[in-house]
Tab-separated table of C-alpha atoms and ligand atoms in Angstrom:
chain	number	residue	atom	x	y	z
A	142	MET	CA	13.330	-42.693	-15.167
A	143	ARG	CA	11.698	-44.765	-12.063
A	144	PHE	CA	12.774	-48.273	-12.802
A	145	THR	CA	16.136	-47.134	-13.264
A	146	ARG	CA	16.859	-47.851	-8.998
A	147	LEU	CA	15.568	-51.282	-9.919
A	148	PRO	CA	18.044	-54.744	-10.249
A	149	PHE	CA	18.934	-54.676	-14.170
A	150	ALA	CA	17.689	-58.389	-14.758
A	151	LEU	CA	14.558	-57.573	-12.339
A	152	CYS	CA	13.770	-54.093	-14.288
A	153	ALA	CA	15.100	-56.374	-17.625
A	154	ALA	CA	11.827	-59.247	-17.246
A	155	GLY	CA	9.754	-56.599	-15.138
A	156	ALA	CA	10.087	-53.751	-17.541
A	157	ALA	CA	6.554	-54.039	-19.395
A	158	LEU	CA	4.472	-54.481	-16.374
A	159	THR	CA	6.696	-51.342	-14.239
A	160	VAL	CA	5.880	-48.981	-17.161
A	161	LEU	CA	2.018	-49.816	-16.770
A	162	ALA	CA	2.663	-49.087	-13.365
A	163	VAL	CA	4.119	-45.677	-13.726
A	164	ALA	CA	2.320	-44.424	-16.771
A	165	PRO	CA	-0.614	-43.313	-14.942
A	166	ALA	CA	1.369	-40.464	-13.871
A	167	ALA	CA	1.636	-38.211	-17.144
A	168	ALA	CA	4.165	-36.180	-18.141
A	169	GLN	CA	5.608	-33.398	-16.464
A	170	THR	CA	5.642	-29.923	-18.534
A	171	ASN	CA	8.355	-27.300	-17.774
A	172	MET	CA	7.803	-24.052	-17.730
A	173	LYS	CA	9.378	-20.421	-16.497
A	174	ILE	CA	8.728	-16.852	-15.130
A	175	SER	CA	11.097	-14.472	-14.524
A	176	ILE	CA	11.612	-11.066	-12.754
A	177	SER	CA	14.024	-8.188	-13.371
A	178	ILE	CA	14.948	-7.542	-8.999
A	179	ALA	CA	15.842	-9.589	-6.489
A	180	GLN	CA	14.694	-13.479	-5.128
A	181	ASN	CA	15.018	-11.874	-1.524
A	182	SER	CA	11.470	-9.211	-2.705
A	183	HIS	CA	7.467	-8.636	-3.051
A	184	GLN	CA	7.518	-9.422	-6.157
A	185	GLY	CA	10.293	-12.980	-5.298
A	186	VAL	CA	7.098	-14.403	-2.956
A	187	ALA	CA	5.214	-13.901	-5.908
A	188	ILE	CA	7.063	-15.873	-8.478
A	189	ASP	CA	8.163	-18.578	-5.603
A	190	THR	CA	4.032	-18.681	-4.098
A	191	PHE	CA	2.328	-19.049	-7.502
A	192	ALA	CA	5.397	-22.124	-8.589
A	193	ARG	CA	4.507	-23.443	-5.782
A	194	GLU	CA	1.037	-23.316	-5.473
A	195	VAL	CA	1.075	-24.166	-9.927
A	196	GLU	CA	2.672	-27.719	-8.551
A	197	LYS	CA	0.515	-28.409	-5.850
A	198	ARG	CA	-2.628	-27.633	-7.801
A	199	THR	CA	-1.745	-29.563	-11.277
A	200	ASN	CA	-0.593	-32.266	-9.422
A	201	GLY	CA	2.964	-32.173	-10.696
A	202	ARG	CA	1.827	-31.256	-13.715
A	203	TYR	CA	3.494	-28.328	-14.447
A	204	LYS	CA	6.643	-27.547	-13.030
A	205	VAL	CA	7.403	-24.344	-13.272
A	206	GLN	CA	11.090	-22.713	-12.533
A	207	PRO	CA	11.502	-18.989	-10.275
A	208	PHE	CA	14.286	-16.662	-12.042
A	209	TYR	CA	15.034	-14.010	-10.941
A	210	SER	CA	17.054	-10.195	-11.655
A	211	GLY	CA	16.634	-9.991	-14.829
A	212	SER	CA	18.672	-14.058	-15.696
A	213	LEU	CA	16.199	-14.334	-18.263
A	214	GLY	CA	15.967	-10.626	-19.579
A	215	ALA	CA	15.357	-6.888	-17.772
A	216	GLU	CA	11.062	-6.067	-18.054
A	217	ARG	CA	10.662	-5.352	-21.042
A	218	GLU	CA	12.854	-8.540	-22.735
A	219	SER	CA	10.843	-10.856	-20.600
A	220	VAL	CA	7.434	-8.631	-21.972
A	221	GLU	CA	8.451	-9.386	-25.395
A	222	ALA	CA	10.106	-13.264	-25.131
A	223	VAL	CA	6.482	-13.556	-23.893
A	224	GLN	CA	4.700	-11.931	-25.903
A	225	MET	CA	6.738	-13.934	-28.799
A	226	GLY	CA	6.123	-17.637	-26.731
A	227	THR	CA	10.213	-17.688	-25.384
A	228	LEU	CA	9.525	-17.850	-22.549
A	229	ASP	CA	6.129	-18.532	-20.799
A	230	LEU	CA	5.786	-16.455	-17.860
A	231	THR	CA	7.270	-13.289	-16.064
A	232	PHE	CA	6.082	-11.019	-13.905
A	233	THR	CA	6.776	-7.662	-13.947
A	234	SER	CA	6.111	-4.121	-13.340
A	235	THR	CA	3.607	-1.994	-15.835
A	236	GLY	CA	7.060	-0.024	-16.583
A	237	PRO	CA	7.611	-1.282	-20.299
A	238	VAL	CA	3.713	-3.028	-20.898
A	239	PRO	CA	2.252	0.500	-22.778
A	240	ASN	CA	4.603	-0.026	-25.711
A	241	PHE	CA	2.365	-3.795	-26.105
A	242	VAL	CA	-0.737	-3.191	-24.418
A	243	PRO	CA	-0.996	1.051	-25.189
A	244	ASP	CA	-4.695	0.428	-22.820
A	245	VAL	CA	-3.111	-0.084	-19.533
A	246	ALA	CA	-1.584	3.406	-19.846
A	247	ILE	CA	-3.921	4.945	-18.502
A	248	LEU	CA	-2.446	3.525	-14.967
A	249	ASP	CA	0.920	5.300	-14.607
A	250	ILE	CA	-1.119	8.362	-14.227
A	251	PRO	CA	0.595	10.078	-11.558
A	252	PHE	CA	-0.907	10.772	-8.841
A	253	LEU	CA	-3.980	8.845	-9.763
A	254	PHE	CA	-4.391	6.618	-7.362
A	255	ARG	CA	-5.022	8.344	-3.445
A	256	ASP	CA	-3.259	4.802	-1.474
A	257	TYR	CA	-2.298	1.109	-1.265
A	258	ASN	CA	-6.047	-0.157	-0.241
A	259	HIS	CA	-7.661	2.152	-3.769
A	260	ALA	CA	-5.579	1.115	-6.608
A	261	ARG	CA	-5.600	-2.660	-5.092
A	262	SER	CA	-9.717	-2.591	-4.834
A	263	THR	CA	-9.696	-0.504	-8.553
A	264	LEU	CA	-7.266	-3.427	-9.748
A	265	ASP	CA	-9.476	-6.612	-8.513
A	266	GLY	CA	-13.005	-4.944	-9.622
A	267	PRO	CA	-14.046	-4.307	-12.658
A	268	ILE	CA	-11.671	-1.363	-14.403
A	269	GLY	CA	-8.472	-3.696	-13.197
A	270	GLN	CA	-10.542	-7.275	-14.902
A	271	ASP	CA	-11.688	-4.715	-17.491
A	272	LEU	CA	-7.702	-3.780	-18.765
A	273	LEU	CA	-6.820	-8.294	-18.256
A	274	GLN	CA	-8.834	-8.792	-21.555
A	275	LYS	CA	-6.528	-6.275	-23.663
A	276	PHE	CA	-4.084	-9.393	-23.383
A	277	PRO	CA	-5.239	-11.989	-25.495
A	278	SER	CA	-5.569	-9.671	-28.254
A	279	LYS	CA	-1.786	-9.148	-28.303
A	280	GLY	CA	-0.564	-13.119	-28.167
A	281	ILE	CA	-0.622	-12.269	-23.367
A	282	VAL	CA	-2.378	-14.131	-21.036
A	283	ALA	CA	-2.402	-11.366	-17.870
A	284	LEU	CA	-3.332	-13.967	-14.808
A	285	ALA	CA	-4.066	-11.294	-12.155
A	286	TRP	CA	-2.890	-8.057	-11.840
A	287	GLY	CA	0.210	-7.523	-8.289
A	288	GLU	CA	1.825	-5.113	-6.794
A	289	ASN	CA	5.574	-3.039	-7.070
A	290	GLY	CA	4.155	0.072	-5.216
A	291	PHE	CA	4.192	3.663	-4.808
A	292	ARG	CA	7.284	4.981	-5.976
A	293	HIS	CA	9.588	7.578	-4.345
A	294	MET	CA	12.921	9.227	-5.317
A	295	THR	CA	15.444	8.933	-4.951
A	296	ASN	CA	19.242	10.882	-5.568
A	297	SER	CA	22.910	11.336	-4.826
A	298	LYS	CA	23.032	15.080	-4.791
A	299	ARG	CA	20.378	17.002	-2.250
A	300	ALA	CA	17.790	16.506	-0.175
A	301	VAL	CA	14.629	16.674	-1.738
A	302	ASN	CA	11.242	18.622	-1.182
A	303	VAL	CA	9.474	20.127	-3.800
A	304	PRO	CA	9.932	20.879	-7.400
A	305	ASP	CA	12.513	22.936	-7.579
A	306	ASP	CA	15.350	20.888	-5.336
A	307	VAL	CA	14.758	18.208	-8.931
A	308	LYS	CA	15.342	20.215	-11.401
A	309	GLY	CA	18.340	19.228	-13.517
A	310	LEU	CA	18.380	16.325	-11.534
A	311	LYS	CA	18.881	13.643	-13.829
A	312	MET	CA	17.163	10.484	-12.880
A	313	ARG	CA	16.675	7.344	-14.362
A	314	THR	CA	12.822	6.604	-15.786
A	315	MET	CA	10.819	3.027	-16.843
A	316	GLU	CA	10.702	2.767	-19.955
A	317	ASN	CA	7.263	3.940	-19.541
A	318	PRO	CA	5.448	6.922	-21.992
A	319	VAL	CA	3.907	8.427	-19.182
A	320	HIS	CA	6.463	8.294	-16.842
A	321	ILE	CA	8.788	10.401	-19.023
A	322	GLN	CA	6.288	13.041	-20.188
A	323	ALA	CA	4.921	13.899	-16.814
A	324	TYR	CA	8.365	14.051	-15.102
A	325	LYS	CA	9.831	16.117	-17.079
A	326	ALA	CA	6.786	18.436	-16.142
A	327	PHE	CA	8.627	17.813	-12.141
A	328	GLY	CA	11.323	19.176	-13.985
A	329	ILE	CA	14.051	16.046	-14.013
A	330	ILE	CA	16.028	14.644	-17.230
A	331	PRO	CA	14.689	11.882	-17.794
A	332	THR	CA	16.758	8.873	-18.657
A	333	PRO	CA	15.168	4.997	-19.185
A	334	MET	CA	16.510	2.328	-18.721
A	335	ALA	CA	16.914	-1.735	-17.987
A	336	PHE	CA	16.420	-2.450	-14.022
A	337	THR	CA	19.109	-3.679	-14.693
A	338	GLU	CA	21.615	-1.271	-15.426
A	339	VAL	CA	20.817	1.167	-12.729
A	340	PHE	CA	22.905	0.263	-10.209
A	341	THR	CA	25.485	0.731	-12.031
A	342	ALA	CA	24.452	3.645	-13.618
A	343	LEU	CA	24.090	5.390	-9.615
A	344	GLN	CA	27.021	3.702	-8.788
A	345	GLN	CA	28.757	5.216	-11.849
A	346	GLY	CA	27.250	8.537	-11.701
A	347	THR	CA	26.209	8.636	-15.603
A	348	VAL	CA	22.887	9.545	-13.627
A	349	ASP	CA	21.763	11.858	-10.012
A	350	GLY	CA	19.106	9.090	-9.241
A	351	GLN	CA	15.681	7.554	-9.714
A	352	GLU	CA	12.610	6.896	-8.255
A	353	ASN	CA	11.088	3.068	-7.050
A	354	PRO	CA	9.013	2.601	-4.045
A	355	LEU	CA	11.031	1.043	-0.797
A	356	SER	CA	9.934	-2.987	-1.817
A	357	VAL	CA	12.961	-2.245	-4.417
A	358	ILE	CA	14.824	0.529	-3.450
A	359	THR	CA	15.699	-2.091	-0.685
A	360	SER	CA	15.790	-5.318	-1.837
A	361	ALA	CA	18.479	-3.390	-4.670
A	362	LYS	CA	20.812	-1.708	-1.726
A	363	PHE	CA	20.751	1.453	-3.441
A	364	GLU	CA	21.259	2.890	-0.470
A	365	GLN	CA	25.132	1.377	-0.689
A	366	VAL	CA	24.624	4.282	-4.478
A	367	GLN	CA	22.489	6.205	-3.364
A	368	LYS	CA	22.356	9.322	-0.299
A	369	TYR	CA	18.499	11.042	-0.364
A	370	LEU	CA	15.570	9.233	-0.630
A	371	SER	CA	12.358	11.026	-0.232
A	372	LEU	CA	8.672	9.721	-0.212
A	373	THR	CA	7.197	12.011	-3.063
A	374	GLY	CA	4.847	8.180	-3.565
A	375	HIS	CA	4.020	10.327	-7.204
A	376	VAL	CA	3.381	7.052	-8.628
A	377	TYR	CA	1.405	3.553	-7.653
A	378	SER	CA	2.989	1.402	-9.850
A	379	PRO	CA	1.621	-1.665	-10.607
A	380	ALA	CA	2.921	-5.743	-11.899
A	381	LEU	CA	0.727	-7.888	-13.779
A	382	PHE	CA	1.317	-11.477	-13.390
A	383	LEU	CA	1.518	-12.294	-17.784
A	384	MET	CA	1.858	-15.963	-19.702
A	385	ASN	CA	2.037	-16.572	-23.657
A	386	LYS	CA	-1.560	-17.299	-25.159
A	387	ALA	CA	-0.391	-20.008	-26.455
A	388	ALA	CA	1.358	-22.084	-23.569
A	389	TRP	CA	-2.298	-20.622	-21.613
A	390	ASP	CA	-4.775	-22.393	-24.712
A	391	LYS	CA	-2.830	-25.467	-24.527
A	392	LEU	CA	-3.741	-25.381	-20.275
A	393	ALA	CA	-7.150	-28.160	-20.145
A	394	PRO	CA	-10.312	-25.766	-17.761
A	395	ALA	CA	-9.618	-26.957	-14.267
A	396	ASP	CA	-5.723	-26.756	-15.109
A	397	LYS	CA	-6.328	-22.510	-16.227
A	398	GLN	CA	-7.792	-22.356	-13.215
A	399	ALA	CA	-5.283	-23.854	-10.683
A	400	PHE	CA	-2.925	-20.798	-13.106
A	401	LEU	CA	-5.424	-18.646	-12.105
A	402	ASP	CA	-5.536	-19.310	-8.868
A	403	ALA	CA	-1.870	-19.709	-7.748
A	404	ALA	CA	-1.739	-16.065	-9.556
A	405	LYS	CA	-3.995	-15.251	-7.289
A	406	GLU	CA	-1.433	-17.075	-3.657
A	407	GLY	CA	1.171	-14.742	-5.007
A	408	VAL	CA	0.027	-11.788	-5.229
A	409	LYS	CA	-1.399	-12.268	-1.766
A	410	ALA	CA	1.874	-12.917	-0.649
A	411	ASN	CA	3.490	-10.121	-2.977
A	412	ARG	CA	0.970	-7.878	-1.651
A	413	ALA	CA	1.721	-8.855	2.403
A	414	ARG	CA	5.588	-8.519	1.282
A	415	VAL	CA	4.763	-4.866	0.212
A	416	ASP	CA	2.947	-4.198	3.912
A	417	ASP	CA	5.720	-5.852	5.328
A	418	ASP	CA	7.917	-4.048	3.140
A	419	GLU	CA	6.602	-0.365	3.825
A	420	ARG	CA	6.510	-0.787	7.648
A	421	LYS	CA	9.893	-1.500	7.668
A	422	ALA	CA	11.866	0.281	5.106
A	423	VAL	CA	11.700	4.069	5.738
A	424	ALA	CA	13.798	3.110	9.355
A	425	ASP	CA	16.232	0.250	7.896
A	426	LEU	CA	17.079	2.190	5.044
A	427	ARG	CA	17.848	5.896	8.206
A	428	SER	CA	20.394	2.753	9.512
A	429	LYS	CA	21.874	2.551	6.518
A	430	GLY	CA	22.935	5.825	6.379
A	431	MET	CA	20.305	7.103	3.746
A	432	ASN	CA	18.591	10.714	4.627
A	433	VAL	CA	15.809	10.625	4.447
A	434	VAL	CA	12.468	13.464	3.400
A	435	GLU	CA	9.215	11.748	4.550
A	436	ASN	CA	6.137	14.703	4.830
A	437	VAL	CA	7.119	15.641	0.880
A	438	ASP	CA	4.257	18.261	-0.021
A	439	LYS	CA	2.697	16.365	-2.937
A	440	SER	CA	-0.027	18.753	-3.488
A	441	LYS	CA	3.737	20.319	-5.068
A	442	PHE	CA	4.401	17.841	-6.797
A	443	GLN	CA	1.231	17.558	-8.403
A	444	ALA	CA	0.461	21.030	-9.552
A	445	THR	CA	3.844	21.185	-11.966
A	446	LEU	CA	1.415	18.629	-13.811
A	447	ALA	CA	-1.515	21.307	-14.714
A	448	ALA	CA	-0.718	20.853	-18.284
A	449	THR	CA	0.383	17.464	-18.328
A	450	TYR	CA	-2.950	16.298	-17.098
A	451	VAL	CA	-5.115	18.196	-19.445
A	452	ASP	CA	-3.273	16.207	-21.978
A	453	PHE	CA	-3.880	12.667	-20.895
A	454	GLY	CA	-7.396	14.256	-20.395
A	455	LYS	CA	-7.254	14.007	-23.989
A	456	LYS	CA	-5.079	10.593	-24.504
A	457	PHE	CA	-7.472	8.476	-22.269
A	458	GLY	CA	-10.654	10.439	-22.227
A	459	GLN	CA	-11.143	12.449	-18.675
A	460	GLU	CA	-14.637	10.165	-17.952
A	461	ASN	CA	-11.807	6.796	-18.227
A	462	ILE	CA	-9.310	9.098	-15.531
A	463	ASP	CA	-11.944	10.070	-13.400
A	464	ARG	CA	-14.145	6.297	-12.817
A	465	ILE	CA	-10.675	5.516	-11.426
A	466	LYS	CA	-9.986	8.667	-9.395
A	467	ASN	CA	-13.812	7.956	-7.871
A	468	TYR	CA	-13.500	4.231	-7.558
A	469	LYS	CA	-13.728	2.947	-4.315
B	570	EAX	O1	9.247	-3.447	-11.473
B	570	EAX	O2	12.438	-1.214	-13.443
B	570	EAX	C1	12.152	-0.445	-12.193
B	570	EAX	O3	12.123	0.458	-12.155
B	570	EAX	C2	10.810	-1.376	-11.256
B	570	EAX	O4	10.594	-1.218	-11.030
B	570	EAX	C3	11.473	-2.677	-10.403
B	570	EAX	O5	12.549	-3.330	-12.239
B	570	EAX	C4	10.581	-3.969	-10.962
């Protein structure tokens, strides 16, 4: 309250006037946004930028408070909370999202995207934008595609060059049905769990390994609990800005645009940080003692998926998969 700063007598005398003078500044609406990983990360810059841009673009009428490291829940819980409206917004990998919006599972197929340009242009183009339209009927509005990154395997047992090397390794996976099915074909024993439990599971040896983008491996300091990293790049991991639909529906049209533009700025910062991490991470992880296999023969991992791909072709429609693969 601005007038509490005034001397009491003046305040009492001029209360009506003061209130009138302050009144035009409309009430502020506070919202929360969460990520499951640390603030110092490609996802931290995404939500920090988004929060700053929302406030700026709505002249402070909307204030978004960022929460990090799964303090409001890991990814599956956060998406659930956004759907129910107990959380306004979250920035999440697509890991748990097919459990809520099954259509997006197609993006989690291993070796679907050739490189970052292919993934980004597909998500920003008609294919990605059509998929965003699948969310509102589930009570969620997807503001924009962001990025988690190409996933690579780490473990505490041995250097991984070929699929034979991962046979029998117990590896934490995301709670993602497409990943779990495919990784079984690689030969690993998939152990789905929330990200917030992964560091401890690796430390205690509950699992031998995990797979994540370099941006996550470095920000989570997995080099402290994993000896071996192989740049398998076996799957691209998209991310999303998600918002509760009822909260979205309450926004005036201009504010909706402000939120969408803020999300776009968040994605820009997010992708720029991924690019930066990709340039630096391998040298950084090596200097901290990790053994890194850079030249993995990806075609050998892909070959283990022959039967799985036939199944995915039936499930998602081969023409839909090919449309993504061939997108330029
Ligand atoms: O979104 O669960 C995961 O492995 C995710 O990649 C991570 O939490 C960042």
